[in-house]
């Protein structure tokens, strides 16, 4: 089966948003199973690390943006944080069994007042967004001063051997597993989508420009995944 992703060129703007929505609507029913298989369950560990490093007290109100099937919402609720699940794809939200309130929205335009939220998490979606600096500005708008963010996404390992193994696995093995168990086009998009991500240095600089301080970028599992955590600065920090 071919799809809008079966092209060498990377889609942009509204075309990308619509293609992402269709893709996740299509793979939603099998998304969790495929995630566990292709990551050897490392994805579970990465989300737990993100929640730990978010380091917000119980009772905090956190938006899980691009929440998908709600895995991060489940981990947030386990530590007593109150998550709200927000995603573009109705299919993914329908598969969300976290019990968190669910909102269908484009996370580049959050239906939330300024400085009204204690924290934001976002798992494995940065590369799917049409405009990453706009997303950073938007979370800078809604998170209160002193609030925290934790953003996860895939990464390109720095070690050349791990990078080579990773490119063979995601370039050749994962698309075959995807075709067998879910949607081949979606899992062919996965390795290509990494090209959308700016360098860690650029993302850290963009987060600082969006009003975040103490920005920490970490490579997890040898650089298979990256995690960025930061604190929303207060007006005093910015003086
Ligand atoms: C790879 S899934 C990650 C889901 C979940 N966060 C996780 O950790 O498994 C990416 C999610 O991003 C969502 N997404 C992509 N672009 C979006 C946008 N502009 N607004 C809201 N959600 C978006 C997709 O619908 C999909 O559910």
mmCIF file of C-alpha atoms and ligand atoms in Angstrom:
data_model
loop_
_atom_site.group_PDB
_atom_site.id
_atom_site.type_symbol
_atom_site.label_atom_id
_atom_site.label_comp_id
_atom_site.label_asym_id
_atom_site.label_seq_id
_atom_site.Cartn_x
_atom_site.Cartn_y
_atom_site.Cartn_z
ATOM 1 C CA UNK A 1 0.000 0.000 0.000
ATOM 2 C CA UNK A 2 1.354 3.478 -0.819
ATOM 3 C CA UNK A 3 0.532 6.703 1.000
ATOM 4 C CA UNK A 4 1.425 10.401 1.019
ATOM 5 C CA UNK A 5 4.572 9.412 2.987
ATOM 6 C CA UNK A 6 5.945 7.258 0.162
ATOM 7 C CA UNK A 7 7.933 10.119 -1.306
ATOM 8 C CA UNK A 8 11.549 11.150 -0.917
ATOM 9 C CA UNK A 9 10.550 14.753 -0.215
ATOM 10 C CA UNK A 10 9.507 15.694 3.325
ATOM 11 C CA UNK A 11 6.010 17.178 3.555
ATOM 12 C CA UNK A 12 5.580 20.612 5.154
ATOM 13 C CA UNK A 13 2.840 22.865 6.569
ATOM 14 C CA UNK A 14 -0.835 21.851 6.389
ATOM 15 C CA UNK A 15 0.007 18.958 4.053
ATOM 16 C CA UNK A 16 2.225 17.488 6.780
ATOM 17 C CA UNK A 17 -0.393 18.031 9.515
ATOM 18 C CA UNK A 18 -3.065 16.209 7.494
ATOM 19 C CA UNK A 19 -0.722 13.352 6.535
ATOM 20 C CA UNK A 20 0.311 12.927 10.203
ATOM 21 C CA UNK A 21 -3.323 12.881 11.302
ATOM 22 C CA UNK A 22 -4.272 10.229 8.696
ATOM 23 C CA UNK A 23 -1.253 8.111 9.540
ATOM 24 C CA UNK A 24 -1.939 8.018 13.288
ATOM 25 C CA UNK A 25 -5.676 7.465 12.775
ATOM 26 C CA UNK A 26 -4.719 4.422 10.679
ATOM 27 C CA UNK A 27 -2.166 2.877 13.056
ATOM 28 C CA UNK A 28 -3.909 3.744 16.362
ATOM 29 C CA UNK A 29 -5.407 0.303 17.118
ATOM 30 C CA UNK A 30 -2.015 -1.420 16.893
ATOM 31 C CA UNK A 31 0.214 1.477 17.991
ATOM 32 C CA UNK A 32 1.010 0.286 21.544
ATOM 33 C CA UNK A 33 1.815 -3.273 20.498
ATOM 34 C CA UNK A 34 4.144 -2.143 17.687
ATOM 35 C CA UNK A 35 5.871 0.358 20.000
ATOM 36 C CA UNK A 36 6.685 -2.319 22.545
ATOM 37 C CA UNK A 37 7.934 -4.706 19.856
ATOM 38 C CA UNK A 38 10.131 -2.304 17.869
ATOM 39 C CA UNK A 39 11.665 -0.647 20.952
ATOM 40 C CA UNK A 40 12.096 -3.909 22.910
ATOM 41 C CA UNK A 41 9.997 -2.149 25.606
ATOM 42 C CA UNK A 42 12.633 0.577 26.021
ATOM 43 C CA UNK A 43 9.875 3.128 25.274
ATOM 44 C CA UNK A 44 8.316 2.255 28.641
ATOM 45 C CA UNK A 45 11.584 3.070 30.407
ATOM 46 C CA UNK A 46 12.072 6.342 28.457
ATOM 47 C CA UNK A 47 8.627 7.665 29.425
ATOM 48 C CA UNK A 48 9.213 6.833 33.095
ATOM 49 C CA UNK A 49 12.508 8.723 32.960
ATOM 50 C CA UNK A 50 10.723 11.755 31.426
ATOM 51 C CA UNK A 51 8.135 11.764 34.233
ATOM 52 C CA UNK A 52 10.864 11.398 36.862
ATOM 53 C CA UNK A 53 12.893 14.300 35.412
ATOM 54 C CA UNK A 54 9.776 16.465 35.073
ATOM 55 C CA UNK A 55 9.959 16.411 38.881
ATOM 56 C CA UNK A 56 6.634 18.080 39.624
ATOM 57 C CA UNK A 57 4.797 17.497 42.922
ATOM 58 C CA UNK A 58 1.615 15.431 43.189
ATOM 59 C CA UNK A 59 -1.469 17.439 42.294
ATOM 60 C CA UNK A 60 0.287 19.425 39.545
ATOM 61 C CA UNK A 61 -1.749 19.980 36.374
ATOM 62 C CA UNK A 62 0.214 18.750 33.334
ATOM 63 C CA UNK A 63 -0.683 18.760 29.638
ATOM 64 C CA UNK A 64 0.522 15.651 27.842
ATOM 65 C CA UNK A 65 0.789 16.991 24.305
ATOM 66 C CA UNK A 66 0.569 14.670 21.308
ATOM 67 C CA UNK A 67 -0.516 12.167 23.917
ATOM 68 C CA UNK A 68 -1.363 9.384 21.469
ATOM 69 C CA UNK A 69 -2.770 6.408 23.319
ATOM 70 C CA UNK A 70 -2.030 7.992 26.709
ATOM 71 C CA UNK A 71 1.058 6.110 27.907
ATOM 72 C CA UNK A 72 2.625 9.233 29.420
ATOM 73 C CA UNK A 73 -0.710 10.161 31.033
ATOM 74 C CA UNK A 74 -0.721 6.780 32.785
ATOM 75 C CA UNK A 75 2.832 7.312 34.087
ATOM 76 C CA UNK A 76 2.010 10.879 35.182
ATOM 77 C CA UNK A 77 -1.099 9.732 37.074
ATOM 78 C CA UNK A 78 0.949 7.038 38.839
ATOM 79 C CA UNK A 79 3.074 9.742 40.503
ATOM 80 C CA UNK A 80 0.006 11.754 41.504
ATOM 81 C CA UNK A 81 0.192 14.373 38.757
ATOM 82 C CA UNK A 82 -3.108 15.328 37.019
ATOM 83 C CA UNK A 83 -2.640 14.930 33.235
ATOM 84 C CA UNK A 84 -4.772 16.197 30.367
ATOM 85 C CA UNK A 85 -4.342 14.264 27.112
ATOM 86 C CA UNK A 86 -4.209 16.395 23.931
ATOM 87 C CA UNK A 87 -3.746 15.037 20.420
ATOM 88 C CA UNK A 88 -4.613 15.780 16.801
ATOM 89 C CA UNK A 89 -5.704 12.251 15.939
ATOM 90 C CA UNK A 90 -9.193 11.133 16.916
ATOM 91 C CA UNK A 91 -8.087 7.530 16.382
ATOM 92 C CA UNK A 92 -5.233 7.834 18.877
ATOM 93 C CA UNK A 93 -7.428 9.639 21.441
ATOM 94 C CA UNK A 94 -10.056 6.908 21.054
ATOM 95 C CA UNK A 95 -7.415 4.321 21.915
ATOM 96 C CA UNK A 96 -6.372 6.319 25.033
ATOM 97 C CA UNK A 97 -7.277 4.224 28.076
ATOM 98 C CA UNK A 98 -5.519 6.471 30.626
ATOM 99 C CA UNK A 99 -8.752 7.929 31.990
ATOM 100 C CA UNK A 100 -7.305 11.456 31.663
ATOM 101 C CA UNK A 101 -9.539 14.166 30.148
ATOM 102 C CA UNK A 102 -8.985 14.096 26.363
ATOM 103 C CA UNK A 103 -8.893 17.048 23.958
ATOM 104 C CA UNK A 104 -8.571 16.847 20.186
ATOM 105 C CA UNK A 105 -6.454 19.796 19.098
ATOM 106 C CA UNK A 106 -3.411 20.864 17.125
ATOM 107 C CA UNK A 107 -0.834 21.429 19.851
ATOM 108 C CA UNK A 108 0.607 24.408 17.981
ATOM 109 C CA UNK A 109 -2.533 26.279 19.152
ATOM 110 C CA UNK A 110 -3.409 25.200 22.690
ATOM 111 C CA UNK A 111 -6.923 26.001 23.961
ATOM 112 C CA UNK A 112 -5.457 27.032 27.325
ATOM 113 C CA UNK A 113 -4.908 30.451 29.008
ATOM 114 C CA UNK A 114 -1.436 31.949 29.511
ATOM 115 C CA UNK A 115 0.639 30.673 32.476
ATOM 116 C CA UNK A 116 -2.195 28.396 33.650
ATOM 117 C CA UNK A 117 -0.417 25.022 33.615
ATOM 118 C CA UNK A 118 2.229 23.507 35.933
ATOM 119 C CA UNK A 119 3.936 21.393 33.290
ATOM 120 C CA UNK A 120 4.015 19.847 29.830
ATOM 121 C CA UNK A 121 5.149 16.466 28.575
ATOM 122 C CA UNK A 122 5.457 15.451 24.929
ATOM 123 C CA UNK A 123 6.551 11.987 23.785
ATOM 124 C CA UNK A 124 7.916 11.170 20.328
ATOM 125 C CA UNK A 125 6.052 13.886 18.432
ATOM 126 C CA UNK A 126 8.421 16.835 17.953
ATOM 127 C CA UNK A 127 9.425 15.599 14.485
ATOM 128 C CA UNK A 128 5.780 15.366 13.453
ATOM 129 C CA UNK A 129 5.034 19.037 14.088
ATOM 130 C CA UNK A 130 4.790 21.542 11.241
ATOM 131 C CA UNK A 131 6.776 24.212 13.145
ATOM 132 C CA UNK A 132 8.883 23.361 16.194
ATOM 133 C CA UNK A 133 9.824 26.931 17.321
ATOM 134 C CA UNK A 134 6.092 27.822 17.308
ATOM 135 C CA UNK A 135 5.449 24.789 19.537
ATOM 136 C CA UNK A 136 8.180 25.873 21.968
ATOM 137 C CA UNK A 137 6.690 29.399 22.083
ATOM 138 C CA UNK A 138 3.224 27.928 22.691
ATOM 139 C CA UNK A 139 4.344 25.810 25.658
ATOM 140 C CA UNK A 140 6.283 28.847 26.932
ATOM 141 C CA UNK A 141 2.977 30.741 26.844
ATOM 142 C CA UNK A 142 0.876 28.213 28.790
ATOM 143 C CA UNK A 143 3.365 26.975 31.434
ATOM 144 C CA UNK A 144 3.486 29.146 34.575
ATOM 145 C CA UNK A 145 6.800 30.581 35.795
ATOM 146 C CA UNK A 146 8.603 27.807 37.699
ATOM 147 C CA UNK A 147 6.625 25.137 35.801
ATOM 148 C CA UNK A 148 8.451 22.274 34.081
ATOM 149 C CA UNK A 149 8.570 20.546 30.713
ATOM 150 C CA UNK A 150 9.888 17.132 29.594
ATOM 151 C CA UNK A 151 10.117 16.430 25.853
ATOM 152 C CA UNK A 152 11.135 13.067 24.404
ATOM 153 C CA UNK A 153 11.900 12.128 20.844
ATOM 154 C CA UNK A 154 13.995 9.716 18.835
ATOM 155 C CA UNK A 155 17.575 10.714 18.135
ATOM 156 C CA UNK A 156 20.594 9.998 15.980
ATOM 157 C CA UNK A 157 23.204 8.202 18.137
ATOM 158 C CA UNK A 158 26.604 9.943 18.244
ATOM 159 C CA UNK A 159 28.537 6.664 18.399
ATOM 160 C CA UNK A 160 29.133 5.579 14.750
ATOM 161 C CA UNK A 161 28.638 1.856 15.474
ATOM 162 C CA UNK A 162 25.341 2.383 17.313
ATOM 163 C CA UNK A 163 24.320 4.874 14.578
ATOM 164 C CA UNK A 164 25.005 2.285 11.865
ATOM 165 C CA UNK A 165 23.081 -0.466 13.720
ATOM 166 C CA UNK A 166 20.232 1.941 14.396
ATOM 167 C CA UNK A 167 19.965 2.973 10.733
ATOM 168 C CA UNK A 168 19.890 -0.671 9.567
ATOM 169 C CA UNK A 169 17.259 -1.527 12.171
ATOM 170 C CA UNK A 170 14.980 1.472 11.515
ATOM 171 C CA UNK A 171 15.682 1.614 7.773
ATOM 172 C CA UNK A 172 15.149 -2.075 6.980
ATOM 173 C CA UNK A 173 13.837 -4.161 9.886
ATOM 174 C CA UNK A 174 11.205 -1.864 11.423
ATOM 175 C CA UNK A 175 9.426 -1.139 8.076
ATOM 176 C CA UNK A 176 9.105 -4.921 7.538
ATOM 177 C CA UNK A 177 7.700 -5.474 11.040
ATOM 178 C CA UNK A 178 5.339 -2.523 10.430
ATOM 179 C CA UNK A 179 4.166 -3.946 7.093
ATOM 180 C CA UNK A 180 3.580 -7.338 8.673
ATOM 181 C CA UNK A 181 1.712 -6.224 11.787
ATOM 182 C CA UNK A 182 0.336 -2.744 11.014
ATOM 183 C CA UNK A 183 0.804 -0.190 8.194
ATOM 184 C CA UNK A 184 3.982 -0.413 6.107
ATOM 185 C CA UNK A 185 3.943 3.237 4.962
ATOM 186 C CA UNK A 186 3.752 4.549 8.525
ATOM 187 C CA UNK A 187 6.766 2.526 9.590
ATOM 188 C CA UNK A 188 8.698 3.510 6.436
ATOM 189 C CA UNK A 189 8.077 7.137 7.497
ATOM 190 C CA UNK A 190 9.621 6.540 10.932
ATOM 191 C CA UNK A 191 13.316 6.567 9.872
ATOM 192 C CA UNK A 192 12.700 9.407 7.379
ATOM 193 C CA UNK A 193 10.977 11.565 9.983
ATOM 194 C CA UNK A 194 14.199 11.967 12.002
ATOM 195 C CA UNK A 195 15.353 14.396 9.284
ATOM 196 C CA UNK A 196 12.749 16.888 10.521
ATOM 197 C CA UNK A 197 14.491 17.236 13.897
ATOM 198 C CA UNK A 198 16.934 20.114 14.349
ATOM 199 C CA UNK A 199 20.208 19.502 16.212
ATOM 200 C CA UNK A 200 20.102 19.332 20.027
ATOM 201 C CA UNK A 201 21.943 22.678 20.146
ATOM 202 C CA UNK A 202 19.271 24.365 18.015
ATOM 203 C CA UNK A 203 16.411 22.925 20.082
ATOM 204 C CA UNK A 204 18.059 23.968 23.352
ATOM 205 C CA UNK A 205 18.597 27.504 21.972
ATOM 206 C CA UNK A 206 14.972 27.658 20.749
ATOM 207 C CA UNK A 207 13.689 26.545 24.172
ATOM 208 C CA UNK A 208 15.722 29.304 25.835
ATOM 209 C CA UNK A 209 14.274 31.848 23.374
ATOM 210 C CA UNK A 210 10.796 30.565 24.241
ATOM 211 C CA UNK A 211 11.351 31.492 27.914
ATOM 212 C CA UNK A 212 12.835 28.335 29.431
ATOM 213 C CA UNK A 213 15.836 28.135 31.723
ATOM 214 C CA UNK A 214 17.900 25.241 33.149
ATOM 215 C CA UNK A 215 17.470 23.442 29.824
ATOM 216 C CA UNK A 216 19.050 19.974 30.067
ATOM 217 C CA UNK A 217 19.428 17.781 26.978
ATOM 218 C CA UNK A 218 20.183 14.070 27.575
ATOM 219 C CA UNK A 219 20.814 11.161 25.244
ATOM 220 C CA UNK A 220 19.108 7.970 26.487
ATOM 221 C CA UNK A 221 20.084 4.360 25.689
ATOM 222 C CA UNK A 222 23.221 5.287 23.748
ATOM 223 C CA UNK A 223 21.452 8.090 21.877
ATOM 224 C CA UNK A 224 18.489 6.095 20.532
ATOM 225 C CA UNK A 225 16.279 8.681 22.205
ATOM 226 C CA UNK A 226 16.708 12.219 23.498
ATOM 227 C CA UNK A 227 15.095 13.944 26.460
ATOM 228 C CA UNK A 228 14.934 17.685 27.071
ATOM 229 C CA UNK A 229 13.811 19.039 30.422
ATOM 230 C CA UNK A 230 13.560 22.694 31.405
ATOM 231 C CA UNK A 231 11.950 25.168 33.799
ATOM 232 C CA UNK A 232 9.754 28.092 32.711
ATOM 233 C CA UNK A 233 11.649 31.181 33.728
ATOM 234 C CA UNK A 234 10.043 33.848 35.881
ATOM 235 C CA UNK A 235 10.260 37.577 35.003
ATOM 236 C CA UNK A 236 13.073 37.895 37.609
ATOM 237 C CA UNK A 237 15.188 35.193 35.852
ATOM 238 C CA UNK A 238 14.868 37.145 32.614
ATOM 239 C CA UNK A 239 16.052 40.494 34.071
HETATM 240 C C1 LIG B 1 4.605 8.782 17.811
HETATM 241 S S1 LIG B 1 3.060 9.263 18.483
HETATM 242 C C2 LIG B 1 3.462 9.485 20.206
HETATM 243 C C3 LIG B 1 2.301 9.240 21.130
HETATM 244 C C4 LIG B 1 2.636 9.268 22.605
HETATM 245 N N1 LIG B 1 3.065 10.581 23.023
HETATM 246 C C5 LIG B 1 3.657 8.236 22.985
HETATM 247 O O1 LIG B 1 4.591 8.570 23.736
HETATM 248 O O2 LIG B 1 3.526 7.087 22.574
HETATM 249 C C6 LIG B 1 2.936 10.921 17.910
HETATM 250 C C7 LIG B 1 1.592 11.562 18.248
HETATM 251 O O3 LIG B 1 1.668 12.950 17.903
HETATM 252 C C8 LIG B 1 0.389 13.344 17.476
HETATM 253 N N2 LIG B 1 0.540 14.621 16.750
HETATM 254 C C9 LIG B 1 1.312 14.869 15.667
HETATM 255 N N3 LIG B 1 1.200 16.155 15.299
HETATM 256 C C10 LIG B 1 0.342 16.737 16.168
HETATM 257 C C11 LIG B 1 -0.166 18.057 16.304
HETATM 258 N N4 LIG B 1 0.179 19.033 15.481
HETATM 259 N N5 LIG B 1 -1.033 18.300 17.318
HETATM 260 C C12 LIG B 1 -1.401 17.311 18.166
HETATM 261 N N6 LIG B 1 -0.946 16.041 18.093
HETATM 262 C C13 LIG B 1 -0.082 15.760 17.099
HETATM 263 C C14 LIG B 1 -0.069 12.187 16.617
HETATM 264 O O4 LIG B 1 -1.453 12.195 16.375
HETATM 265 C C15 LIG B 1 0.409 10.995 17.484
HETATM 266 O O5 LIG B 1 -0.589 10.581 18.368
#
